[in-house]
Coordinates of C-alpha atoms in Angstrom, one line a residue:
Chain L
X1 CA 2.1 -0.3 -22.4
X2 CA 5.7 -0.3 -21.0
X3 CA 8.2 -0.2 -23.3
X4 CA 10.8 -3.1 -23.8
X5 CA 8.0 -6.0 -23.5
X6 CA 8.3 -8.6 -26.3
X7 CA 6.0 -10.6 -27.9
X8 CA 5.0 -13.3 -25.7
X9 CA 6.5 -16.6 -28.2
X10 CA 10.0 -14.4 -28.0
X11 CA 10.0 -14.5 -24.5
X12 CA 9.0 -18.2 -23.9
X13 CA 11.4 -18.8 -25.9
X14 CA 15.3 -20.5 -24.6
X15 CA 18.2 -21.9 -26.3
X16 CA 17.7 -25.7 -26.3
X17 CA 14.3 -25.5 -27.1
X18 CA 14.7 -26.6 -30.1
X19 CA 14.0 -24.6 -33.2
X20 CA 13.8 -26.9 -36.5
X21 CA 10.7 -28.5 -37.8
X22 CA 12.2 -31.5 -36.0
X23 CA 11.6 -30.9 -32.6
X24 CA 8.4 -32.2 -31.0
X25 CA 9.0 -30.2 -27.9
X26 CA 6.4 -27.3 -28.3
X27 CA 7.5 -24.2 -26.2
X28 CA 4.1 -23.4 -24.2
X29 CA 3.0 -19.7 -25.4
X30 CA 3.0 -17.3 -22.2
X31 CA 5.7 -15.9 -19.9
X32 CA 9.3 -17.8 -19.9
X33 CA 8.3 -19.7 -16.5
X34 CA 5.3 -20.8 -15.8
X35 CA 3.7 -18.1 -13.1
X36 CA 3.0 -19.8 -9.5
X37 CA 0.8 -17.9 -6.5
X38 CA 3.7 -16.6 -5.0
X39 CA 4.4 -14.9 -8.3
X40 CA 0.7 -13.7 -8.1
X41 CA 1.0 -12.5 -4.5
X42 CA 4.2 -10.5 -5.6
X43 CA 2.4 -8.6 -7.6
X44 CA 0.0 -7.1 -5.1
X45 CA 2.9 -5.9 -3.0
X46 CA 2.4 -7.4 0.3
X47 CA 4.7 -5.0 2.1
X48 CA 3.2 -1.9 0.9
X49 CA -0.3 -4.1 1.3
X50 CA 1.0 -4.7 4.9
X51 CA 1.1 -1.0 6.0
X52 CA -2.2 -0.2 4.6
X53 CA -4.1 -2.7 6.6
X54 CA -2.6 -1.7 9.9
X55 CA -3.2 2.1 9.0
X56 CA -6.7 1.3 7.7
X57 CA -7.2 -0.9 10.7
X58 CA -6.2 2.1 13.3
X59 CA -8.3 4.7 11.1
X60 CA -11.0 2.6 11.2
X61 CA -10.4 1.8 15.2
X62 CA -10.6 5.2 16.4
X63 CA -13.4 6.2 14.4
X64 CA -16.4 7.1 16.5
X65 CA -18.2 4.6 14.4
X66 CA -19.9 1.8 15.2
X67 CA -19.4 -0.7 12.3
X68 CA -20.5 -4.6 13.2
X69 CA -16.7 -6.4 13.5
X70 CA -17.7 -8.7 10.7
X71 CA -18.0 -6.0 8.4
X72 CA -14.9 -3.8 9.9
X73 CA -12.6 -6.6 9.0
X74 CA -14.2 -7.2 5.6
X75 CA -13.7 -3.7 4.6
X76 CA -10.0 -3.8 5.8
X77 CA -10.2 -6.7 3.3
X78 CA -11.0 -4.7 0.4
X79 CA -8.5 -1.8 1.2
X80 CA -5.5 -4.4 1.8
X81 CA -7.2 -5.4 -2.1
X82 CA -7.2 -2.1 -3.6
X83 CA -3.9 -1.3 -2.4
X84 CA -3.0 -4.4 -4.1
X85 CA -4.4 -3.8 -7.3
X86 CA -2.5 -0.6 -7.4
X87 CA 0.5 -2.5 -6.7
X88 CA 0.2 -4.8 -9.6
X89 CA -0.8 -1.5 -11.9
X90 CA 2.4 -0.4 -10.8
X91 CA 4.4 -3.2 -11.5
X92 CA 2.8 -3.6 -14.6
X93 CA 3.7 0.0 -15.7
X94 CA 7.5 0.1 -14.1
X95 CA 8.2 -3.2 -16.1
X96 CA 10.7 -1.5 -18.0
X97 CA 12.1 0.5 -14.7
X98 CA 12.0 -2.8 -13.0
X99 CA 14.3 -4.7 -15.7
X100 CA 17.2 -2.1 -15.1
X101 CA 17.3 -2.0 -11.5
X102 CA 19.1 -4.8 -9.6
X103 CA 16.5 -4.4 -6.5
X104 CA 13.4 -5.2 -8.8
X105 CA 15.1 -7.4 -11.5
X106 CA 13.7 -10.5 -10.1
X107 CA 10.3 -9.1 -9.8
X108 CA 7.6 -11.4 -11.9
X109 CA 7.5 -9.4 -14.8
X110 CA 10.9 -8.8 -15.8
X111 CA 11.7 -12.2 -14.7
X112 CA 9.1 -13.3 -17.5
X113 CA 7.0 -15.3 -15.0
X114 CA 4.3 -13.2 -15.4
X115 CA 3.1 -11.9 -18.7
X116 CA 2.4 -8.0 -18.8
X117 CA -1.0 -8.7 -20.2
X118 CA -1.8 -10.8 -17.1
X119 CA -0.7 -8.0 -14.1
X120 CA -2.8 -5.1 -16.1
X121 CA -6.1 -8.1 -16.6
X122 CA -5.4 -8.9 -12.5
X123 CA -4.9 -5.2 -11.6
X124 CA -7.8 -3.6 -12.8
X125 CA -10.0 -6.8 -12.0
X126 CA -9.1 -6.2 -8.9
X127 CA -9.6 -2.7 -8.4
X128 CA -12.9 -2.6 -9.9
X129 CA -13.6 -6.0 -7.0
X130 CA -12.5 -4.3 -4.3
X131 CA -13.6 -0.9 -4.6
X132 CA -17.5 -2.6 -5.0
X133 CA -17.1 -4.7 -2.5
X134 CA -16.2 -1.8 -0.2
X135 CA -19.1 0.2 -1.2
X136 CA -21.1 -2.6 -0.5
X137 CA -20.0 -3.9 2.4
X138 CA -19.4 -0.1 4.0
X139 CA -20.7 2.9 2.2
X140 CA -19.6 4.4 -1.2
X141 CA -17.8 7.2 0.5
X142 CA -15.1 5.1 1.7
X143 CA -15.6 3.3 -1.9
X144 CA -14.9 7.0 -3.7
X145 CA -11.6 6.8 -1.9
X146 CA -10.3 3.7 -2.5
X147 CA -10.9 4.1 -6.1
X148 CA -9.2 7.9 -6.0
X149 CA -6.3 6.1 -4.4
X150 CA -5.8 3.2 -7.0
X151 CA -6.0 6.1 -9.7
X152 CA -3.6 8.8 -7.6
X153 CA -1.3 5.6 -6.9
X154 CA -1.3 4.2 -10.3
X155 CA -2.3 7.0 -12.8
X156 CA -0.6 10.2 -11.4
X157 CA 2.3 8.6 -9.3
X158 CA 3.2 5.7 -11.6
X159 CA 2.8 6.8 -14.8
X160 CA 3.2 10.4 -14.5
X161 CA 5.2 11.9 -11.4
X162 CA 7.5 9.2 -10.5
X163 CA 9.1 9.8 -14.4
X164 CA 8.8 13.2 -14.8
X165 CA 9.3 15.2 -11.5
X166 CA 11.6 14.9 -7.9
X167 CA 8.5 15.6 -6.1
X168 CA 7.4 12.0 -6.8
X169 CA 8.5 10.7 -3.4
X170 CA 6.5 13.2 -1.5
X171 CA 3.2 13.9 -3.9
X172 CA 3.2 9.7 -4.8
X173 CA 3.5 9.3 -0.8
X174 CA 0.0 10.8 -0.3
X175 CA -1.1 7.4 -1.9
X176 CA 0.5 5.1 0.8
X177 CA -1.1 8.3 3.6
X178 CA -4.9 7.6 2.6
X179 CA -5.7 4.1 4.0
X180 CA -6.5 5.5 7.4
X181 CA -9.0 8.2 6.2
X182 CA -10.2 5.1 4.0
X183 CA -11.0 2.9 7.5
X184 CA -12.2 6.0 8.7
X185 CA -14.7 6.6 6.4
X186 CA -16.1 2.8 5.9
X187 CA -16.6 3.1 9.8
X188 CA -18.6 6.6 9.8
X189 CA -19.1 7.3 6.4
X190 CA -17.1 10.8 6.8
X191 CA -13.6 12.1 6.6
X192 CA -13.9 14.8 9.4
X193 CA -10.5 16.8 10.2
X194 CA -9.0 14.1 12.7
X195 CA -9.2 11.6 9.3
X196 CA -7.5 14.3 7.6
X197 CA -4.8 14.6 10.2
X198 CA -4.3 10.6 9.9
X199 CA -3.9 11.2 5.7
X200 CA -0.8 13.9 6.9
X201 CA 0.8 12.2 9.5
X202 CA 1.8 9.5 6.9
X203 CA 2.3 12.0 3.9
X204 CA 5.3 13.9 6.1
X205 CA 6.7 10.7 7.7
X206 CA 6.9 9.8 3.8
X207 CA 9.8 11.5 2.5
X208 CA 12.3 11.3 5.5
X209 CA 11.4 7.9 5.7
X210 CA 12.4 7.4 2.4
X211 CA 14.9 9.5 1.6
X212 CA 16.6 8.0 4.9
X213 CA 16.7 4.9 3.1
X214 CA 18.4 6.3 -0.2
X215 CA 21.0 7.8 1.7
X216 CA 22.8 4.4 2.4
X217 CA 21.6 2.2 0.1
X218 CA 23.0 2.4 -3.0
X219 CA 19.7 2.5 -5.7
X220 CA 20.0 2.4 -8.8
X221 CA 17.3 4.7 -9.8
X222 CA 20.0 7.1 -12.2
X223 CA 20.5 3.9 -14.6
X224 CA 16.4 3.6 -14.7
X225 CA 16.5 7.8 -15.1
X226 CA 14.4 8.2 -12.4
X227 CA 14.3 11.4 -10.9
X228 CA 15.0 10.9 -7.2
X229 CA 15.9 13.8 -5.4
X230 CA 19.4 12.5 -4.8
X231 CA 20.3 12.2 -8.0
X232 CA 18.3 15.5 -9.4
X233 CA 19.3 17.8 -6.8
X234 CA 22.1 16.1 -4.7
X235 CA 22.4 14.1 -1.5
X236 CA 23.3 17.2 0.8
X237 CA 20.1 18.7 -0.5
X238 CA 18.0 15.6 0.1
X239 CA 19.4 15.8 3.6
X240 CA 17.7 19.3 3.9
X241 CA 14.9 17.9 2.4
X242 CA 14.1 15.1 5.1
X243 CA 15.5 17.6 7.8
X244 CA 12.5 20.1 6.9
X245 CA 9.8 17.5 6.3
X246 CA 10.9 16.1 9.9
X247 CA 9.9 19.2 11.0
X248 CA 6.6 19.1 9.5
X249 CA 5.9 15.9 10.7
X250 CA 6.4 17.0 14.1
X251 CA 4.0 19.8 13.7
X252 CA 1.4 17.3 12.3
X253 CA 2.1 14.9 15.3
X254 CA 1.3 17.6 18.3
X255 CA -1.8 18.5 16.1
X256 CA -3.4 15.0 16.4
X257 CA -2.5 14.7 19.8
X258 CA -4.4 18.1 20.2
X259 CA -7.3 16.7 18.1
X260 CA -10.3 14.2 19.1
X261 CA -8.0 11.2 18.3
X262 CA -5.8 12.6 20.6
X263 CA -4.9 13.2 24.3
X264 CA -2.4 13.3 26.8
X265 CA -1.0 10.0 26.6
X266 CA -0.7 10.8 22.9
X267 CA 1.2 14.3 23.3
X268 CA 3.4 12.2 25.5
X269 CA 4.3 9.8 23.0
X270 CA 4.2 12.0 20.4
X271 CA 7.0 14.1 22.1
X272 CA 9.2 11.4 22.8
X273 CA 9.1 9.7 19.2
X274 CA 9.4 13.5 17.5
X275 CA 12.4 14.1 19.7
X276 CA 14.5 11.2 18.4
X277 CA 13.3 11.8 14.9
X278 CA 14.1 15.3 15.2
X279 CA 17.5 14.5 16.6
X280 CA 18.4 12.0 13.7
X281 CA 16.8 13.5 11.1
X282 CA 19.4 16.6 12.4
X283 CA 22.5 14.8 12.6
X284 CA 21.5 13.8 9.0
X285 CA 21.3 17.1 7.7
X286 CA 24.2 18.3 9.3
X287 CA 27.2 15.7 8.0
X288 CA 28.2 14.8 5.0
X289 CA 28.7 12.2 2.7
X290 CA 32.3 11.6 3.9
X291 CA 31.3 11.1 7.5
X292 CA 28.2 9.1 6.6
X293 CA 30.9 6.8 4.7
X294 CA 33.1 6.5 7.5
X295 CA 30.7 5.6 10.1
X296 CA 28.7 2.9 7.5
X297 CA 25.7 5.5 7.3
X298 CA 25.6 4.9 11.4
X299 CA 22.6 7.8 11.6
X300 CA 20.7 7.0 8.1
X301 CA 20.2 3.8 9.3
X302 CA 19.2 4.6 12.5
X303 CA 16.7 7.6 11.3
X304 CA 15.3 4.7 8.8
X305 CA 14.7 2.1 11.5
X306 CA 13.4 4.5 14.1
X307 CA 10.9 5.6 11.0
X308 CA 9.3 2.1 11.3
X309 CA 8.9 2.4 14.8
X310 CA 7.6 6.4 14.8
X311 CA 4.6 5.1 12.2
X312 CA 4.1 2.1 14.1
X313 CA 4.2 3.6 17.8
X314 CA 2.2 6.9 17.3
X315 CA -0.6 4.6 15.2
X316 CA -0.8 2.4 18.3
X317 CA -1.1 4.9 20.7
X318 CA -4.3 6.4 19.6
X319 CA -5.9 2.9 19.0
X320 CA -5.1 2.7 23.2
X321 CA -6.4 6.3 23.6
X322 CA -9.3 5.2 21.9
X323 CA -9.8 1.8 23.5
X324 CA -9.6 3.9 27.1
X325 CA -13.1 5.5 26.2
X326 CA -13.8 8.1 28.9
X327 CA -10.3 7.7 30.0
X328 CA -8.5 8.3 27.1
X329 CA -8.7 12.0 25.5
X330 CA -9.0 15.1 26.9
Chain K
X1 CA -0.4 -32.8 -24.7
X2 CA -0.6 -36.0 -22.1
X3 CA -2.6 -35.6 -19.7
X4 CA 0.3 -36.3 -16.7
X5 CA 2.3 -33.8 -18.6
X6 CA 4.9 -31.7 -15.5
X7 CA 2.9 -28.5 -16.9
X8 CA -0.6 -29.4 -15.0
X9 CA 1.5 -30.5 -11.9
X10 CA 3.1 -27.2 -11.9
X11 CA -0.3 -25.3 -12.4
X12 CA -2.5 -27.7 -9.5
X13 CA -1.1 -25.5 -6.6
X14 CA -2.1 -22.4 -8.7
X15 CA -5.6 -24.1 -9.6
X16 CA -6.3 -24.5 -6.0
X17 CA -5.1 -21.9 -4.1
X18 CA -7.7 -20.2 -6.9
X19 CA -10.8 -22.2 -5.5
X20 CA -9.5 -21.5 -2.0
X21 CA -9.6 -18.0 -3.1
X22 CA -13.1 -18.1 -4.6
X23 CA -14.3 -20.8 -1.9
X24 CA -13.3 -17.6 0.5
X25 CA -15.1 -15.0 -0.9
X26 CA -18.6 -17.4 -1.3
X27 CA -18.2 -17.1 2.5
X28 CA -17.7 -13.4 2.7
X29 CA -20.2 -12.4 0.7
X30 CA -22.5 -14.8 2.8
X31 CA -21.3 -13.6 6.1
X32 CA -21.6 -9.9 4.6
X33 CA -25.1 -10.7 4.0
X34 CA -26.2 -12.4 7.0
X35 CA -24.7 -9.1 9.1
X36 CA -26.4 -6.7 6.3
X37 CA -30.1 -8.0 6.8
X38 CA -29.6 -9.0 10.9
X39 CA -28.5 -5.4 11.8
X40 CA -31.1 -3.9 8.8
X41 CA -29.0 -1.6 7.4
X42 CA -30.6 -2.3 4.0
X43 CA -34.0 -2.4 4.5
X44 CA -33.6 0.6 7.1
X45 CA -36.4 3.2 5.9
X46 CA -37.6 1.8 3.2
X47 CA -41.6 0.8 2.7
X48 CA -43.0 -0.6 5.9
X49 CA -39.5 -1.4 7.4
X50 CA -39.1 -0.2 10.6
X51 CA -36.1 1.4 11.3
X52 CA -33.6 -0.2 14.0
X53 CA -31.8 3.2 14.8
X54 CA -35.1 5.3 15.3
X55 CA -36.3 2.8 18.1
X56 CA -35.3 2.9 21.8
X57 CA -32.1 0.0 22.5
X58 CA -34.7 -2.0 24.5
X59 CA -36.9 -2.6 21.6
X60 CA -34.1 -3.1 19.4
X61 CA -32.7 -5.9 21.7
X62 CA -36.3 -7.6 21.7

C-alpha cells in the first residue's frame, strides 16, 4: 500500500462541505472527484500502451507464423491490456512518488479522482483478463510472457528497483523491450534468437533514450528520492552512460540486420540511423553542462527526438523486409 | 438521493462507455470463437477429428 493515502471520507472531504449536524449536503464517500473514463484510461498509460502495440504488432509481423488476422489483432489486444494493467499497478504503487513530482501531480490518484483501492482492483483484474485471453486466443507461451512482464514491470521495477537502485532505468527498461518477443511468440508459439534480438534492441535504445530526456528536462525525481542516475552519480556520468549504451545498441542493430529478421535493406537502414545516434549520443558525452545551458540542450534534444524516430524507423524496416518475402532477406 | 441528482449525470458517460466496453468484448470473444473452430485449431487431434495441418492444401480448401 503506498504510503501518504488517506482514508477515503478524509479525502472527499472540502472546506464548504459543510461539517455540523446541520448540513443536509452528504459528501459522497470515494475519491475527492468523481472518477470519469478518461481518468480510467490514464491509468493504463496510453503512451507506454502505445509503444507496446506497435512493437508487439512488428514482432508479431515478422514472425514466420501464420496466425489467422482475426486472432493477430486480438492478441495485440491483450498485450496493449497487459501492458496496461502494469501501468495502473504502477500508478497505484508510485501514488506517493506521483504526489511530489510536478510532472505526475495531476495524475488520477494523487489528484484524488481515483481511489487507490480502485487502480490496484482494475490492475490486477486486468492482468489476470488479458494474460487468459492471450493464452486463449494464441498459445500459453506468449501468455507466460505477458504475465512475466506485468510481474518484472510492476513487482521488480516498481516496487523494488526504481526505489532502491540507479540501474532502474536500464533493468525496469527490459519491461517496455518484451512486447515484440510477446507478438512473436502468440504468432509461432516460440521465442527463437531473432525474438530475442527484438527484446535487446529496445532494452539498449532504453537508457539513452531516457537519459536523453533527463538531461534537459528538469525532473524532479531528487524531491521524490528516486535514484536516477543523474542525481546518484552525476549528469557528466549519465552522459557516459547513454554514450556506452549507444554503442551497444549499435552492436544489437547490425546483429538483427545479420539475423533472419534481417537483410540488406535492414543493414542499410540500420547504418544510417546508428550513425546519427552515434554522432549525438557523442556530442552528448563530450560537453558539458555549461555548453548544454548555453545552446538550450540543442543536442539532448535532438538525441531524444531522433530516439523516437531510431525505434520507429528500424521496427518498420523489418516489417517491409518481411513483407518483401523472397525479396527481402538475405 | 433524487433520482436526477448531478452525481448519476456525471457517472452515465462512465456507465456507458462500460457497456461499450463489455458490448466489445461479447464480440471478440465470439469472433475468437468462430475463427477457433473454422480453422480447427481446437479440435485438431483429438478423438476422430481430423487434423487440418496433416492433410494436403487441396483437401483442406474442399
Amino acid at each position: 500500500m503506498p504510503s501518504g493515502s488517506m482514508p477515503s471520507a478524509m479525502a472527499s472531504w472540502r472546506p464548504g462541505d459543510g461539517v455540523t449536524d446541520a448540513s443536509l449536503h452528504i459528501a459522497p464517500a470515494g475519491p475527492a472527484e468523481e472518477a470519469g473514463l478518461r481518468d480510467y484510461w490514464q491509468l493504463l498509460k496510453p503512451r507506454l500502451m502505445s509503444l507496446s502495440v506497435f512493437t508487439a504488432l512488428v514482432g508479431l509481423l515478422v514472425a514466420p507464423g501464420d496466425i489467422h488476422p482475426f486472432l493477430g489483432a486480438t492478441s495485440i489486444l491483450w498485450i496493449a491490456l497487459g501492458a496496461g494493467a502494469s501501468g495502473a499497478l504502477n500508478m497505484w504503487f508510485d501514488a506517493d512518488i506521483d504526489r511530489v513530482m510536478k510532472r505526475t501531480r495531476s495524475r488520477p490518484i494523487p489528484a484524488g479522482r481515483v481511489a487507490p483501492s480502485d487502480a490496484l482492483a482494475m490492475g490486477l483484474f486486468l492482468s489476470v483478463l488479458s494474460v487468459t485471453m492471450l493464452g486463449l486466443t494464441a498459445n500459453w507461451v506468449a501468455a507466460f510472457w505477458l504475465a512475466f512482464t506485468i510481474f518484472f514491470y510492476a513487482v521488480i521495477y516498481s516496487m523494488w528497483l526504481k526505489r532502491t537502485t540507479s540501474w532502474n532505468t536500464v533493468i525496469g527498461g527490459l519491461a517496455g523491450a518484451f512486447p515484440p518477443m510477446i507478438g512473436w511468440a502468440a504468432a509461432t508459439g516460440g521465442t527463437p534468437l531473432e525474438a530475442w534480438l527484438l527484446v535487446g534492441l529496445i532494452f539498449m535504445w532504453t537508457p539513452p533514450h531516457f537519459w536523453a530526456l533527463a538531461l534537459f528536462v528538469k525532473l524532479d525525481y531528487h524531491a521524490a528520492r528516486i535514484p536516477m542516475l543523474t542525481v546518484t552519480h552525476g549528469r557528466a556520468e549519465t552522459r557516459r552512460q547513454a554514450w556506452l549504451y549507444a554503442l551497444g545498441l549499435a552492436l544489437v542493430s547490425v546483429a538483427t540486420a545479420f539475423s533472419a529478421i534481417g537483410g540488406p535493406m535492414t543493414l542499410a537502414v540500420a547504418l544510417a540511423l546508428n550513425a546519427v545516434f552515434l554522432r549525438g549520443a557523442w556530442s552528448m558525452y563530450r560537453r558539458t553542462d555549461a555548453e548544454s545551458e548555453a545552446d538550450g540542450h540543442a543536442v539532448e534534444k535532438g538525441l531524444f527526438k531522433w530516439s523516437l524516430v531510431y525505434l520507429f524507423a528500424h521496427f518498420t524496416i523489418f516489417v517491409v523486409e518481411a513483407a518483401m518475402g523472397a525479396y527481402g532477406g538475405w | 438521493m433524487h433520482r436526477d441528482h448531478e452525481l448519476h449525470g456525471r457517472r452515465r458517460s462512465r456507465n456507458f462507455g462500460l457497456l461499450g466496453v463489455l458490448l466489445a468484448f461479447i464480440v471478440i470473444i465470439f469472433g475468437v470463437t468462430v475463427v477457433k473452430i473454422r480453422t480447427g485449431g481446437f479440435s485438431e487431434g483429438f478423438d476422430h477429428v481430423a487434423r487440418p495441418s496433416a492433410l494436403p492444401a487441396e483437401e483442406v480448401s474442399q
